[in-house]
Amino acid sequence: MMQRSEALHRAANSSYDVCVIGAGATGAGTALDAQLRGLKTLLIDAGDFGSATSTASTKLIHGGLRYLQQAVMEFDASHYRLVRQALRERSLMMRNAPNLVRTRTFAIPCFSLLEAVYYGAGSTLYDWLSGESSLSRSRWMSRPNSLAAIPYIRQQGLKGTIVYSDGQFDDARYNLALVKSCFAAGGNALNYAPLLRFEYNEQGRLVAAIVRDAQSNDSFRVTAKVFLNATGPFSDRIRRLADADAAERLRLSRGVHILLPLPEDFGDHALLIPKTEDKRLMFAIPWQGRLLVGTTETESDLRDEMMVTREEAEYLLRHVSRYLSRKFQLSDIVSAMVGLRPLVRSADQRDTTKIARDYEIEIGRNGLISVLGGKWTVYRAMAEDAVDAVQQSATGQVTACVTRTHCLFGSLSGSEDGRVETLAEAHGVTQKTAQHLVQKFGTCADRVLDLAREDSLLLSPLVEGSPQIGAEVVYSIREEMAISIEDVLSRRLGLQYFDWRLAVRAAPAVARMLARELGWCSARARNEIESYTERISRSLETLGVDGVRAETLN
Ligand SMILES: Cc1cc2nc3c(=O)[nH]c(=O)nc-3n(C[C@H](O)[C@H](O)[C@H](O)COP(=O)(O)OP(=O)(O)OC[C@H]3O[C@@H](n4cnc5c(N)ncnc54)[C@H](O)[C@@H]3O)c2cc1C
């Protein structure tokens, strides 16, 4: 059980082998690896676990057809290596957290014979690079079969589609599963704990850091033998906190997604849109009952407002409309997300779409180890290399990494369907709720539902018709360190990604439970509801549609 007060007490009163700064995919993966190798590990994040780039991804676990395209066009072997490594990692993620990762079939629409040959060759190469970890062989699907399988695909001029498979996952829950696995292995993890500054010994090596508890505003000192910077897009900031002379290493590329209603008969295939106006790939993917459309790619910096603009949303709608028979409007958008890709700068690459999503482990002159760049799919390999570097610098001896075969906390083995049936029967919940719980919480779904034994009202849906129930809220607060409405409704339950407006309707019920569990007064609960609603309202208004009003706290 991850309890924040206990984690805070331990963080301020223990001495660690390694302190990992940043709890996105990179940091959480690294902390788990370090703890499993017997290093006493503390993981801290300025915000909630996974609240930055790691929950704004396209939710794909993939080698990346785009990198393959670049490998062929530019005869660049580093891209092949990247694709091959990612495809190997894909199969490890599928094995180690099966309830959070699944196979998704993609269709690339072809409107000429040339396109069919070109994309067919690319996907065959992808199969070949996948080797034994291939999910299925890519193939040509004729026009009639494509129209039957993907009823919403644009019919005019369509010759057929190239079909291939890749991995798709729940990035927010996977991130949490990494943190919980680290905790379960004896590590410590604390959210809302920004690192403010470092302290040095006489030789100028880092020996401690001052960290703020953002809840109480009190600062405390963390001592560790090694500090590891895994702050993704913020990595240069931490590098400069440690060494004011450090040169910038990152370029940031902004990417947005919008979520649209998923027509019931859309089918299971995702669409890969092979060429946008700025010569990139784009996706329209069924994801958790919605159509996830993205992404954009524009050079950016940390001062950027993290809200999807009307212009960005129109860009995505314009492209998706060219490939679908159904037209979507700005007012159809039910949710959206923005993230900053941390790309390692290379002197001669001006265009961020061409920078390989490769990574680097950098050891600073005062001992700070930074993990720069990368992508979600290779988080485990990045973590392995980073912990090798930690051990090398601390003792000169590297021990074996065990994360290749380490199943994540809550991961299911056996049939998901069987588990859903049993859960629905044993606890009297609908199949839809049982399925939602199994997919989000894996084997912990039972523990979630056990909470309703003390209060049967916790079995009620948060908003009518939604699968999310009260018990999940209480579980997230008690066992997953959720301390705000957004922590609960976005990263833990997913309702905010499914529908902003539904999330606003659920906010008072969540605030009531937060107040009960964390001892808030009613004024604090009301403020929370208002500021949560205001953020969502502004997101809607930025898209040029009507905002929403806060629901009252009864
Ligand atoms: C639009 C988009 C789509 C993508 N799609 C995919 C995809 O489909 N598949 C894929 O493999 N990859 C994808 N990626 C890439 C992938 O999401 C990122 O590479 C990965 O999430 C980066 O994780 P991270 O942990 O390095 O950074 P982050 O997730 O950003 O985490 C960094 C953390 O550091 C914390 N932090 C910052 N400053 C401090 C401080 N002072 N003290 C403590 N903590 C601090 C932040 O709060 C944050 O939580 C995508 C990226 C984007 C932007």
XYZ file of C-alpha atoms and ligand atoms in Angstrom:
607
model
C 0.000 0.000 0.000
C 1.510 3.361 -1.053
C 0.686 5.921 1.642
C 1.992 9.412 1.088
C 2.533 10.393 4.740
C 4.642 7.293 5.330
C 6.576 7.799 2.063
C 7.282 11.415 3.025
C 8.515 10.433 6.493
C 10.811 7.778 5.020
C 12.134 10.135 2.311
C 13.146 12.764 4.864
C 14.624 10.361 7.386
C 16.548 7.771 5.363
C 19.680 7.768 3.335
C 19.458 6.302 -0.167
C 21.748 4.595 -2.646
C 19.962 6.343 -5.484
C 17.442 9.164 -5.738
C 15.613 9.206 -9.086
C 14.228 12.633 -10.006
C 11.114 12.472 -12.228
C 8.471 9.725 -12.131
C 7.411 9.475 -15.760
C 8.134 6.331 -17.776
C 11.904 6.849 -17.633
C 12.188 7.612 -13.919
C 9.634 5.054 -12.705
C 11.241 2.358 -14.890
C 14.709 3.276 -13.617
C 13.633 3.307 -9.965
C 12.114 -0.158 -10.347
C 15.261 -1.538 -11.979
C 17.506 0.017 -9.299
C 15.404 -1.296 -6.409
C 15.244 -4.783 -7.935
C 19.049 -4.800 -8.129
C 19.182 -4.202 -4.378
C 19.871 -0.455 -4.424
C 17.893 1.467 -1.798
C 15.874 3.761 -4.051
C 13.781 6.908 -3.708
C 11.673 8.175 -6.635
C 10.353 11.761 -6.499
C 8.217 13.831 -8.841
C 7.352 17.525 -8.873
C 3.763 16.674 -9.786
C 1.776 13.460 -9.834
C 3.372 10.235 -11.077
C 3.350 10.298 -14.889
C 1.631 13.670 -15.086
C 3.802 15.086 -17.906
C 4.750 13.575 -21.279
C 4.239 9.966 -20.253
C 0.439 10.258 -20.205
C 0.215 12.350 -23.376
C 1.561 9.688 -25.724
C -0.126 8.028 -28.715
C -0.326 4.947 -26.451
C 1.612 2.819 -28.917
C 4.252 0.280 -28.105
C 5.944 0.140 -31.412
C 9.094 0.009 -33.430
C 7.786 2.980 -35.393
C 7.058 2.659 -39.101
C 8.183 6.280 -39.462
C 11.699 5.502 -38.269
C 11.765 2.592 -40.657
C 10.761 4.929 -43.479
C 13.635 7.233 -42.491
C 16.033 4.289 -42.286
C 15.210 3.344 -45.882
C 15.127 6.876 -47.310
C 18.282 8.052 -45.567
C 20.243 4.751 -45.492
C 20.626 5.343 -41.772
C 21.506 2.170 -39.834
C 20.866 3.817 -36.424
C 17.153 3.930 -37.254
C 17.127 0.158 -37.978
C 18.798 -0.504 -34.629
C 16.202 1.639 -32.902
C 13.274 -0.100 -34.565
C 14.662 -3.556 -33.805
C 15.321 -2.708 -30.156
C 11.825 -1.233 -29.732
C 10.218 -4.319 -31.277
C 12.056 -6.536 -28.799
C 10.945 -4.300 -25.918
C 7.359 -4.410 -27.227
C 7.142 -8.127 -26.554
C 8.582 -7.720 -23.030
C 5.982 -5.078 -22.152
C 3.204 -7.319 -23.461
C 4.455 -10.221 -21.363
C 5.070 -8.266 -18.152
C 1.796 -6.302 -17.974
C -0.780 -8.130 -20.134
C -3.815 -6.326 -18.697
C -2.376 -2.950 -19.730
C -1.071 -3.820 -23.188
C -2.869 -5.330 -26.155
C -2.423 -5.967 -29.844
C -4.011 -3.456 -32.219
C -4.420 -3.973 -35.955
C -3.592 -0.989 -38.152
C -4.719 -0.334 -41.727
C -2.806 1.914 -44.135
C -5.231 3.135 -46.838
C -3.846 2.882 -50.401
C -5.274 4.941 -53.261
C -2.867 3.755 -55.992
C -0.872 0.669 -56.918
C 2.339 2.548 -56.158
C 1.193 3.264 -52.604
C 0.235 -0.395 -52.143
C 3.708 -1.542 -53.229
C 5.500 1.109 -51.157
C 3.597 0.532 -47.886
C 3.547 -3.241 -48.510
C 7.355 -3.279 -48.747
C 7.668 -1.148 -45.587
C 5.408 -3.394 -43.528
C 7.164 -6.546 -44.785
C 10.450 -5.068 -43.617
C 8.762 -4.296 -40.266
C 7.690 -7.980 -40.002
C 11.196 -9.072 -40.784
C 12.728 -6.779 -38.151
C 10.151 -8.027 -35.594
C 11.523 -11.545 -36.031
C 10.169 -13.852 -33.351
C 8.375 -11.008 -31.597
C 6.139 -10.373 -34.639
C 2.480 -10.002 -33.592
C 1.115 -11.123 -36.967
C 2.262 -10.988 -40.562
C 1.314 -7.855 -42.455
C -0.908 -8.379 -45.486
C -2.842 -6.745 -48.303
C -6.607 -6.353 -47.713
C -8.729 -5.887 -50.840
C -11.116 -2.932 -51.273
C -14.308 -4.926 -50.452
C -12.708 -6.511 -47.389
C -11.335 -3.146 -46.249
C -14.763 -1.518 -46.565
C -16.343 -4.356 -44.586
C -13.695 -4.254 -41.835
C -13.426 -0.452 -41.611
C -16.873 0.909 -42.515
C -15.833 4.551 -41.911
C -12.829 4.551 -44.226
C -13.025 6.957 -47.202
C -14.372 4.917 -50.145
C -13.575 7.255 -53.029
C -10.531 5.960 -54.953
C -9.645 3.365 -52.306
C -7.812 0.368 -53.787
C -7.345 -1.509 -50.504
C -5.316 -1.365 -47.311
C -2.074 -2.759 -45.926
C -2.769 -4.322 -42.560
C -0.208 -4.851 -39.790
C -0.183 -5.191 -35.993
C 1.464 -3.282 -33.161
C 1.096 -2.824 -29.397
C -1.295 -0.399 -27.701
C -1.382 0.390 -23.985
C -2.755 2.386 -21.094
C 0.195 4.736 -20.521
C -1.092 6.266 -17.266
C -1.818 2.938 -15.573
C 1.426 1.414 -16.869
C 3.323 4.350 -15.330
C 1.532 3.773 -12.012
C 2.200 0.028 -12.210
C 5.932 0.807 -12.462
C 5.774 3.049 -9.387
C 3.726 0.489 -7.437
C 6.125 -2.301 -8.455
C 9.068 -0.243 -7.167
C 7.211 0.337 -3.910
C 6.294 -3.343 -3.620
C 9.977 -4.257 -4.059
C 10.847 -2.110 -1.009
C 11.590 1.207 -2.758
C 10.098 4.545 -1.837
C 8.154 6.924 -4.103
C 6.713 10.381 -3.487
C 4.591 12.572 -5.739
C 4.229 16.375 -5.462
C 7.833 16.654 -4.267
C 9.870 18.961 -6.551
C 13.638 18.961 -6.211
C 14.694 22.554 -5.517
C 18.498 22.437 -5.355
C 21.497 20.225 -4.758
C 24.165 20.195 -2.052
C 27.806 19.289 -2.742
C 30.760 17.917 -0.788
C 34.197 19.569 -0.757
C 35.139 17.847 -4.000
C 32.096 19.323 -5.687
C 30.179 15.993 -5.881
C 26.429 15.899 -5.264
C 25.628 14.494 -1.832
C 22.134 15.743 -1.030
C 19.144 17.584 -2.432
C 16.554 19.914 -0.984
C 13.056 18.770 -1.895
C 9.759 20.508 -1.189
C 6.617 18.747 -0.064
C 4.157 20.636 -2.271
C 1.289 19.699 0.073
C 2.643 21.380 3.201
C 5.203 23.637 1.483
C 7.850 22.372 3.943
C 11.268 21.496 2.539
C 13.376 18.528 3.565
C 16.820 17.133 2.758
C 17.327 13.922 0.801
C 20.696 12.211 0.970
C 21.756 9.703 -1.671
C 24.983 8.272 -3.084
C 23.794 8.940 -6.634
C 21.216 11.367 -8.070
C 19.650 10.348 -11.344
C 17.917 12.916 -13.523
C 14.956 11.376 -15.382
C 12.896 14.505 -15.868
C 12.189 14.095 -19.602
C 11.582 17.526 -21.140
C 12.787 19.185 -17.911
C 16.174 17.416 -17.949
C 18.197 20.469 -18.971
C 16.763 22.401 -16.020
C 17.969 19.760 -13.550
C 21.330 19.485 -15.316
C 21.744 23.242 -14.908
C 20.669 23.114 -11.271
C 23.536 20.684 -10.720
C 26.008 22.506 -12.954
C 25.252 26.046 -14.089
C 27.687 25.659 -17.014
C 26.007 22.567 -18.500
C 25.158 23.098 -22.191
C 21.582 22.474 -23.353
C 21.115 18.972 -24.772
C 17.400 18.766 -25.522
C 15.064 19.952 -28.213
C 11.409 19.800 -27.338
C 8.753 18.825 -29.809
C 5.120 19.481 -28.917
C 2.558 16.830 -29.794
C -1.209 16.970 -29.302
C -4.035 14.426 -29.481
C -7.776 14.874 -29.544
C -10.373 12.279 -28.533
C -13.574 11.898 -30.515
C -16.687 9.755 -30.039
C -16.008 6.282 -31.454
C -18.888 5.186 -33.715
C -20.168 1.815 -32.455
C -19.581 0.118 -35.796
C -16.124 1.653 -36.354
C -14.547 -1.817 -36.091
C -11.267 -2.799 -34.446
C -8.824 -1.415 -36.979
C -6.839 1.750 -36.357
C -5.992 3.944 -39.324
C -2.496 5.044 -40.114
C -2.650 8.257 -42.124
C 0.535 7.990 -44.154
C 1.134 11.570 -45.176
C 0.139 14.862 -43.568
C 0.676 18.349 -45.030
C 3.992 18.506 -43.159
C 5.002 15.025 -44.383
C 4.443 13.076 -41.202
C 2.423 10.056 -40.151
C -0.762 10.438 -38.148
C -3.056 7.945 -36.415
C -6.776 7.534 -35.712
C -6.965 4.740 -33.150
C -9.800 3.196 -31.157
C -8.683 3.583 -27.534
C -10.767 2.935 -24.426
C -14.085 3.606 -26.160
C -12.893 6.728 -28.006
C -11.136 7.576 -31.264
C -7.683 8.923 -30.406
C -6.416 11.180 -33.184
C -2.873 12.498 -33.307
C -0.332 13.716 -33.306
C 1.208 17.023 -34.286
C 4.900 17.828 -34.109
C 6.073 21.394 -33.593
C 9.212 22.762 -32.016
C 8.431 24.104 -28.578
C 9.743 25.065 -25.146
C 8.827 24.732 -21.473
C 6.980 28.076 -21.436
C 4.335 26.710 -23.798
C 0.758 26.586 -22.490
C -0.164 22.895 -22.195
C -3.575 23.223 -23.792
C -4.580 22.098 -27.277
C -5.180 25.151 -29.452
C -8.028 25.520 -31.917
C -5.502 25.590 -34.760
C -3.954 22.274 -33.650
C -7.354 20.625 -33.285
C -8.414 21.882 -36.735
C -5.208 20.469 -38.233
C -6.001 17.011 -36.800
C -9.687 17.165 -37.832
C -8.735 18.266 -41.357
C -6.418 15.302 -41.847
C -8.621 12.673 -40.298
C -11.567 13.907 -42.388
C -9.629 13.171 -45.588
C -9.498 9.485 -44.703
C -12.881 8.942 -43.044
C -16.383 9.082 -44.491
C -17.727 10.660 -41.261
C -16.821 14.307 -40.665
C -16.056 15.468 -37.135
C -16.359 19.070 -35.825
C -14.553 20.950 -33.061
C -17.694 20.524 -30.927
C -17.336 16.709 -31.186
C -14.046 16.758 -29.275
C -14.573 15.099 -25.879
C -11.052 15.421 -24.505
C -7.504 16.261 -25.578
C -3.918 16.080 -24.372
C -0.581 17.778 -24.987
C 2.954 16.539 -24.405
C 6.536 17.600 -25.051
C 8.884 15.032 -26.586
C 12.339 15.222 -25.049
C 14.620 14.775 -28.068
C 18.375 14.612 -27.670
C 19.882 17.444 -29.644
C 22.304 16.670 -32.386
C 24.125 19.632 -33.835
C 23.167 19.118 -37.485
C 19.429 18.224 -37.136
C 17.159 21.240 -37.464
C 13.918 19.399 -38.179
C 12.571 17.669 -35.010
C 10.591 15.118 -37.063
C 13.914 13.721 -38.228
C 15.593 13.313 -34.845
C 15.673 9.628 -33.935
C 13.925 8.887 -30.622
C 17.227 7.554 -29.335
C 18.547 8.119 -25.848
C 21.743 8.908 -24.059
C 23.041 8.374 -20.523
C 25.164 11.349 -19.502
C 27.408 11.465 -16.430
C 27.950 15.033 -15.281
C 31.206 16.225 -13.768
C 29.633 16.474 -10.294
C 28.179 12.973 -10.498
C 24.629 13.720 -11.723
C 23.521 10.965 -14.108
C 20.969 12.108 -16.704
C 18.855 9.865 -18.927
C 18.077 11.963 -21.977
C 15.622 11.359 -24.821
C 14.080 7.995 -25.676
C 10.478 6.902 -26.058
C 7.961 4.971 -23.950
C 8.529 1.694 -25.780
C 12.193 1.567 -24.780
C 11.804 2.811 -21.181
C 13.011 -0.564 -19.791
C 16.171 -0.626 -21.897
C 16.886 2.999 -20.936
C 16.417 2.086 -17.274
C 18.755 -0.889 -17.604
C 21.517 1.275 -19.115
C 20.935 4.017 -16.534
C 21.191 1.648 -13.556
C 24.325 0.071 -15.077
C 25.778 3.596 -15.088
C 24.671 4.190 -11.475
C 26.355 0.983 -10.297
C 29.444 1.661 -12.362
C 29.851 5.106 -10.883
C 29.044 4.036 -7.287
C 30.988 0.782 -6.957
C 32.463 -0.071 -10.352
C 30.485 -3.344 -10.274
C 27.404 -3.936 -12.391
C 24.923 -6.631 -11.307
C 22.393 -8.407 -13.536
C 19.243 -6.533 -14.538
C 16.062 -8.537 -13.880
C 13.323 -6.361 -15.407
C 13.086 -8.371 -18.639
C 11.107 -11.004 -16.798
C 9.673 -9.024 -13.894
C 5.867 -8.930 -14.060
C 4.493 -5.574 -12.964
C 2.383 -5.089 -9.848
C -1.204 -6.188 -10.489
C -0.435 -7.849 -13.806
C -2.865 -10.578 -14.766
C -1.954 -14.003 -15.873
C -4.605 -16.115 -17.565
C -7.754 -15.097 -19.345
C -9.110 -11.578 -18.900
C -12.624 -12.751 -19.820
C -12.612 -15.373 -17.068
C -11.520 -12.802 -14.528
C -14.240 -10.359 -15.620
C -16.961 -13.035 -15.261
C -15.773 -14.044 -11.783
C -15.499 -10.468 -10.581
C -18.954 -9.489 -11.868
C -20.525 -12.527 -10.216
C -18.676 -12.285 -6.895
C -19.318 -8.577 -6.352
C -22.596 -7.986 -8.205
C -21.226 -5.359 -10.613
C -22.015 -5.037 -14.321
C -19.801 -6.734 -16.927
C -18.803 -3.266 -18.148
C -17.584 -2.190 -14.707
C -15.852 -5.531 -14.102
C -14.050 -5.256 -17.433
C -13.028 -1.660 -16.762
C -11.668 -2.642 -13.319
C -9.721 -5.635 -14.622
C -8.169 -3.565 -17.411
C -7.213 -0.684 -15.108
C -6.295 -2.528 -11.879
C -5.480 -6.080 -13.006
C -5.333 -8.463 -10.043
C -6.000 -5.524 -7.667
C -9.584 -5.250 -8.998
C -10.655 -7.554 -6.130
C -9.093 -5.233 -3.558
C -10.921 -2.294 -5.144
C -14.247 -4.079 -4.872
C -13.546 -5.322 -1.337
C -13.760 -1.671 -0.259
C -17.451 -1.724 -1.122
C -18.003 -4.360 1.584
C -17.704 -1.542 4.166
C -19.968 0.789 2.146
C -22.160 -0.616 -0.621
C -22.707 2.911 -2.039
C -19.145 2.626 -3.369
C -20.512 0.252 -6.021
C -22.538 3.074 -7.597
C -21.282 4.593 -10.854
C -19.611 8.002 -10.484
C -21.861 9.318 -13.233
C -24.828 7.490 -14.660
C -23.863 5.074 -17.397
C -20.115 5.193 -16.806
C -18.234 2.067 -15.667
C -16.183 3.987 -13.065
C -17.414 3.456 -9.487
C -16.786 5.077 -6.095
C -14.644 2.199 -4.776
C -11.941 3.044 -7.339
C -11.734 6.588 -6.022
C -11.195 5.410 -2.452
C -8.648 2.816 -3.613
C -6.738 5.465 -5.612
C -6.547 7.738 -2.562
C -5.659 5.031 -0.036
C -3.317 2.913 -2.138
C -2.112 4.977 -5.094
C -1.332 8.379 -3.547
C -4.020 10.319 -5.448
C -4.487 13.692 -3.740
C -6.485 15.750 -6.232
C -9.585 15.405 -8.401
C -7.409 15.336 -11.493
C -5.104 12.609 -10.075
C -8.179 10.424 -9.621
C -10.187 11.196 -12.758
C -7.314 11.296 -15.254
C -4.390 8.975 -14.517
C -6.132 6.498 -12.198
C -9.705 6.093 -13.517
C -9.374 7.522 -17.036
C -12.762 9.332 -17.004
C -11.144 12.687 -17.853
C -9.615 11.215 -21.033
C -12.955 9.617 -21.927
C -15.020 12.770 -21.530
C -14.174 16.154 -20.003
C -17.829 16.998 -19.427
C -18.533 13.692 -17.632
C -15.427 14.244 -15.516
C -16.773 17.641 -14.407
C -20.055 15.933 -13.433
C -18.123 13.358 -11.392
C -15.942 15.982 -9.660
C -18.193 16.659 -6.608
C -18.439 12.951 -5.741
C -14.658 12.617 -6.022
C -14.099 15.786 -3.954
C -16.398 14.390 -1.236
C -14.348 11.205 -1.034
C -11.047 13.125 -1.052
C -12.400 15.308 1.770
C -13.412 12.262 3.811
C -10.149 10.363 3.256
C -7.722 13.306 3.547
C -9.593 15.421 6.095
C -10.354 18.415 3.849
C -12.871 21.011 5.013
C -15.834 21.719 2.731
C -14.358 25.063 1.548
C -11.256 23.228 0.283
C -13.429 20.652 -1.493
C -15.453 23.437 -3.167
C -12.253 25.231 -4.269
C -10.923 22.010 -5.753
C -14.112 21.465 -7.757
C -14.059 25.037 -9.015
C -10.424 25.058 -10.093
C -10.736 21.620 -11.728
C -13.818 22.754 -13.662
C -12.158 26.009 -14.648
C -9.185 24.159 -16.190
C -11.480 21.950 -18.244
C -13.658 24.879 -19.201
C -10.615 26.786 -20.448
C -9.526 23.749 -22.470
C -12.934 23.697 -24.178
C -12.997 27.452 -24.741
C -9.478 27.360 -26.235
C -10.919 25.000 -28.838
C -13.625 27.549 -29.575
C -16.517 25.642 -27.974
C -18.677 26.392 -24.925
C -17.097 25.862 -21.516
C -18.711 24.081 -18.565
C -19.960 25.240 -15.166
C -18.914 23.722 -11.845
C -21.348 21.242 -10.279
C -22.287 21.985 -6.682
C -21.057 20.051 -3.671
C -24.086 18.714 -1.802
C 2.571 13.524 -28.391
C 3.494 12.411 -28.017
C 3.214 11.118 -28.433
C 4.067 10.070 -28.089
N 3.723 8.804 -28.442
C 4.519 7.775 -28.098
C 4.123 6.456 -28.392
O 3.030 6.207 -28.894
N 4.978 5.469 -28.073
C 6.178 5.699 -27.487
O 6.934 4.754 -27.279
N 6.563 6.944 -27.139
C 5.761 7.988 -27.428
N 6.108 9.257 -27.084
C 7.343 9.481 -26.330
C 7.165 9.190 -24.837
O 5.889 9.572 -24.407
C 8.236 9.928 -24.040
O 9.495 9.646 -24.554
C 8.219 9.514 -22.564
O 6.929 9.560 -22.036
C 9.126 10.441 -21.765
O 9.063 10.033 -20.411
P 9.940 10.732 -19.326
O 9.744 9.982 -18.061
O 11.325 10.860 -19.822
O 9.353 12.216 -19.223
P 8.021 12.733 -18.489
O 6.912 11.775 -18.608
O 7.780 14.106 -18.982
O 8.426 12.769 -16.955
C 9.305 13.727 -16.418
C 8.866 13.996 -14.989
O 9.847 14.810 -14.337
C 9.159 15.573 -13.365
N 9.978 16.718 -12.920
C 10.316 17.814 -13.637
N 11.049 18.656 -12.852
C 11.169 18.069 -11.630
C 11.785 18.443 -10.412
N 12.419 19.618 -10.244
N 11.700 17.600 -9.348
C 11.059 16.410 -9.465
N 10.451 16.015 -10.613
C 10.502 16.822 -11.685
C 7.896 16.011 -14.093
O 6.891 16.384 -13.176
C 7.546 14.758 -14.898
O 6.569 13.950 -14.270
C 5.259 10.328 -27.369
C 5.537 11.622 -26.948
C 4.652 12.654 -27.247
C 4.936 14.035 -26.763
